[in-house]
XYZ file of C-alpha atoms in Angstrom:
272
model
C -9.431 19.959 -4.563
C -9.914 23.759 -5.078
C -11.669 26.065 -2.501
C -13.969 27.340 -5.170
C -14.780 24.026 -6.828
C -16.922 20.782 -5.589
C -14.711 18.826 -8.051
C -12.698 16.405 -6.001
C -9.588 14.652 -7.530
C -8.667 10.912 -6.659
C -5.061 9.991 -8.086
C -5.142 6.947 -10.316
C -1.186 6.374 -10.624
C 2.108 6.541 -8.828
C 1.827 10.510 -8.885
C 0.490 10.081 -5.226
C 3.913 9.295 -4.046
C 5.474 12.766 -5.004
C 6.243 14.356 -1.761
C 5.845 17.927 -0.568
C 8.441 20.649 -0.852
C 7.760 24.113 0.587
C 8.547 27.218 -1.242
C 8.524 28.653 2.470
C 11.021 26.198 3.604
C 8.917 25.550 6.868
C 7.748 22.058 6.742
C 8.549 20.304 9.878
C 10.819 17.419 9.135
C 11.514 18.683 5.690
C 13.192 21.725 6.286
C 15.327 23.019 3.310
C 13.362 20.844 0.758
C 12.083 23.027 -1.917
C 9.790 22.151 -5.011
C 11.533 21.423 -8.348
C 8.312 20.689 -10.205
C 4.721 21.922 -10.717
C 1.552 20.624 -11.991
C 0.006 21.444 -15.343
C -2.942 20.314 -17.211
C -2.047 17.937 -20.095
C -2.297 19.871 -23.372
C -1.720 16.850 -25.429
C -4.679 14.573 -23.939
C -7.926 15.268 -25.909
C -10.231 13.985 -23.069
C -8.406 16.247 -20.461
C -9.199 19.402 -22.841
C -12.828 18.153 -23.167
C -13.613 17.486 -19.462
C -11.870 20.895 -18.468
C -14.676 22.858 -20.359
C -17.442 20.918 -18.702
C -19.447 22.218 -15.721
C -19.451 19.865 -12.671
C -23.013 19.000 -13.119
C -22.174 18.017 -16.692
C -19.227 15.807 -15.395
C -21.806 13.803 -13.411
C -23.560 12.615 -16.704
C -20.340 11.225 -18.159
C -19.626 7.507 -18.072
C -16.431 8.501 -16.535
C -14.353 11.795 -16.031
C -10.725 11.489 -15.907
C -7.916 14.173 -16.562
C -4.272 14.011 -17.130
C -1.915 16.448 -15.022
C 1.582 16.690 -16.125
C 4.484 17.092 -13.484
C 6.726 19.635 -15.241
C 10.256 20.522 -13.872
C 10.623 24.096 -12.893
C 14.468 23.664 -13.081
C 17.084 21.289 -13.951
C 16.722 17.920 -11.814
C 19.642 15.858 -11.019
C 19.915 12.174 -11.363
C 18.477 10.515 -8.346
C 17.068 13.810 -7.006
C 13.618 13.563 -5.447
C 10.878 15.268 -7.259
C 8.970 17.585 -5.029
C 5.869 19.722 -5.463
C 4.166 22.244 -3.187
C 1.053 20.936 -1.515
C 0.102 24.402 -0.490
C 0.135 26.610 2.787
C -2.867 25.216 4.306
C -1.707 21.588 4.032
C 1.779 22.640 5.495
C 0.254 24.095 8.431
C -2.056 21.124 8.998
C 0.966 18.828 8.652
C 3.088 20.835 11.038
C 0.244 20.845 13.781
C 0.008 16.886 13.166
C 3.658 16.645 13.841
C 3.566 18.646 16.965
C 0.811 16.549 18.615
C 1.479 13.089 17.309
C 2.136 10.282 19.460
C 4.152 7.417 17.936
C 2.509 3.906 18.025
C 3.957 1.274 20.215
C 6.752 -0.259 17.964
C 6.416 -3.906 19.060
C 2.897 -4.735 19.845
C 2.269 -6.477 23.297
C -0.665 -5.769 25.578
C -1.747 -2.411 26.897
C -2.647 -1.357 30.261
C -6.372 -2.406 29.818
C -5.216 -5.775 28.780
C -6.138 -5.452 25.132
C -3.357 -6.486 22.724
C -1.558 -3.383 21.079
C -1.386 -3.184 17.249
C 1.927 -3.709 15.662
C 3.114 -0.856 14.071
C 4.608 -0.607 10.558
C 8.141 0.021 12.107
C 7.690 -3.448 13.979
C 6.923 -5.135 10.800
C 9.772 -3.455 9.082
C 12.061 -4.901 11.955
C 10.711 -8.295 11.357
C 12.061 -8.228 7.733
C 15.584 -7.374 9.068
C 15.284 -10.670 11.127
C 13.445 -13.051 8.813
C 14.856 -16.235 10.350
C 13.409 -15.501 13.714
C 10.627 -18.083 13.940
C 8.559 -15.870 16.241
C 7.673 -13.677 13.437
C 6.369 -16.656 11.242
C 3.051 -17.032 12.671
C 0.510 -14.547 11.202
C -1.164 -12.153 13.620
C -4.002 -9.651 13.279
C -1.491 -7.135 11.867
C 0.978 -8.921 9.728
C 1.364 -11.717 7.295
C 4.077 -13.508 5.258
C 4.208 -13.087 1.378
C 6.373 -14.881 -1.095
C 7.218 -13.676 -4.733
C 5.146 -15.349 -7.151
C 7.346 -15.603 -10.214
C 9.178 -18.520 -8.921
C 11.597 -20.881 -10.831
C 12.101 -23.300 -7.907
C 10.721 -26.791 -8.045
C 7.264 -26.686 -6.333
C 4.641 -29.314 -5.502
C 0.873 -28.944 -5.521
C -0.790 -30.177 -2.442
C -4.519 -30.389 -1.608
C -5.538 -28.644 1.829
C -7.171 -31.775 3.054
C -3.710 -33.733 2.461
C -1.676 -30.909 3.876
C -3.804 -30.860 7.250
C -3.473 -34.542 7.704
C 0.530 -34.330 7.717
C 1.394 -34.253 11.620
C 4.351 -31.747 11.158
C 1.874 -29.267 9.543
C -1.217 -29.726 11.931
C 0.292 -27.029 14.136
C -0.551 -24.249 11.542
C -4.254 -25.108 11.733
C -5.023 -24.345 8.233
C -8.624 -24.471 7.203
C -10.648 -23.409 4.075
C -11.599 -20.185 6.147
C -7.840 -19.252 6.521
C -7.297 -15.600 5.696
C -4.545 -16.670 3.249
C -7.043 -17.958 0.751
C -8.789 -14.624 0.606
C -5.658 -12.506 0.302
C -4.281 -14.641 -2.597
C -6.440 -12.755 -4.896
C -5.031 -9.287 -4.134
C -1.843 -9.322 -6.055
C -0.189 -10.982 -9.170
C 3.428 -10.315 -7.974
C 3.496 -11.712 -4.331
C 1.273 -14.405 -2.684
C 0.418 -15.001 0.844
C 2.403 -17.857 1.996
C 3.348 -19.884 5.403
C 6.802 -20.210 6.343
C 7.238 -23.931 7.532
C 10.639 -24.258 8.149
C 14.120 -22.465 7.265
C 17.757 -23.210 6.663
C 19.405 -19.924 7.776
C 22.761 -21.071 6.893
C 21.708 -21.625 3.176
C 19.535 -18.640 3.168
C 16.305 -20.226 2.240
C 12.747 -21.050 3.606
C 10.369 -23.933 3.213
C 7.191 -22.234 2.340
C 3.510 -23.037 1.353
C 1.788 -20.700 -1.096
C -1.757 -19.947 -0.745
C -4.018 -20.114 -3.867
C -7.277 -18.367 -4.601
C -10.449 -19.910 -3.495
C -11.899 -22.460 -5.824
C -14.437 -21.235 -8.154
C -16.435 -24.423 -8.234
C -17.719 -26.538 -5.297
C -16.260 -29.612 -6.946
C -12.608 -28.078 -6.813
C -10.580 -28.312 -3.740
C -8.483 -25.888 -1.929
C -4.793 -26.252 -2.538
C -1.330 -25.066 -1.659
C 1.966 -24.904 -3.691
C 4.992 -26.301 -1.832
C 8.589 -24.833 -2.332
C 11.346 -26.321 -0.136
C 14.317 -23.842 -1.024
C 12.822 -20.385 -1.626
C 15.559 -17.653 -1.341
C 15.115 -15.561 1.606
C 15.007 -12.406 -0.389
C 11.762 -13.594 -1.995
C 9.834 -13.768 1.421
C 8.799 -10.749 3.293
C 6.313 -9.484 6.148
C 3.602 -7.085 5.372
C 0.979 -5.411 7.216
C -2.688 -6.847 6.923
C -4.702 -4.681 4.568
C -5.829 -1.645 6.214
C -4.015 -2.488 9.405
C -0.704 -0.453 8.406
C 0.202 2.820 10.240
C -1.313 4.646 7.277
C -4.671 3.764 8.304
C -4.463 4.696 11.820
C -7.280 6.880 13.048
C -4.853 9.579 14.218
C -2.803 9.793 10.825
C -2.605 12.922 8.920
C -5.346 13.219 6.266
C -5.903 16.693 4.824
C -7.042 17.515 1.214
C -5.056 20.016 -0.385
C -5.684 22.760 -3.026
C -4.576 21.992 -6.319
C -1.716 24.108 -7.323
C -2.238 24.762 -11.064
C -1.814 28.060 -12.338
C -5.121 28.068 -14.247
C -7.931 26.348 -12.605
C -10.926 25.846 -15.029
C -13.620 28.618 -14.648
C -16.184 26.097 -15.641
C -15.442 24.108 -12.439
C -15.804 27.046 -10.071
C -19.343 26.306 -8.696
C -18.832 27.321 -5.155
C -17.667 30.794 -5.352
C -19.400 33.018 -2.728
């Protein structure tokens, strides 16, 4: 955003993960990290040049309005050196205030003083991934679930849900058509929600059942894909969507001013 403009930017690529480096060197937790890049409007993308000349009210009439911003190095950047930009002094002050007052979440869940279950923090789920063969982590909670890489080459077996549920050794999982795994299966084409059924710690493998997306037709059946020897490095624990620490109500959220040398005059519709 810009203090003189109603135009609000929403990132559409991995640029959002580029961190802050302060030209003032006063960011709590990142002292000594200085920016080595800056933002500039793309001069090669024609659509960007077109939208930069439009007033905010005209942008609303467009089918879409997207602009390309380049991250341009301000000095030589070494191999493996982190790229940093300056988010601005206001963002930095808000961050420093947040750090001073932030209380870390309980790392291991459990039950609070009021008897209500405490949310598993992202740190607790990270720790689970360091101890994957601990069977206490396998059962899904309101905060975490297990996922398996989808591009598998191992031998797999297709099993209808009704047949899976009839097998005595799997009845403990209580898997029905309403299980969250069938819904989450549509979230990614890289990793798929899965159940850890058993393990061979010595061999470094898991026996898992992959969830599939919900059937599109009523005549189709819910099914799972069974893999008996999936390598442990293809199995991980993740936070349930919108349950990670980044979605906590006390997280740091602060829109920051676009630090681009020349902000379009046509977009400055809020000048006093």
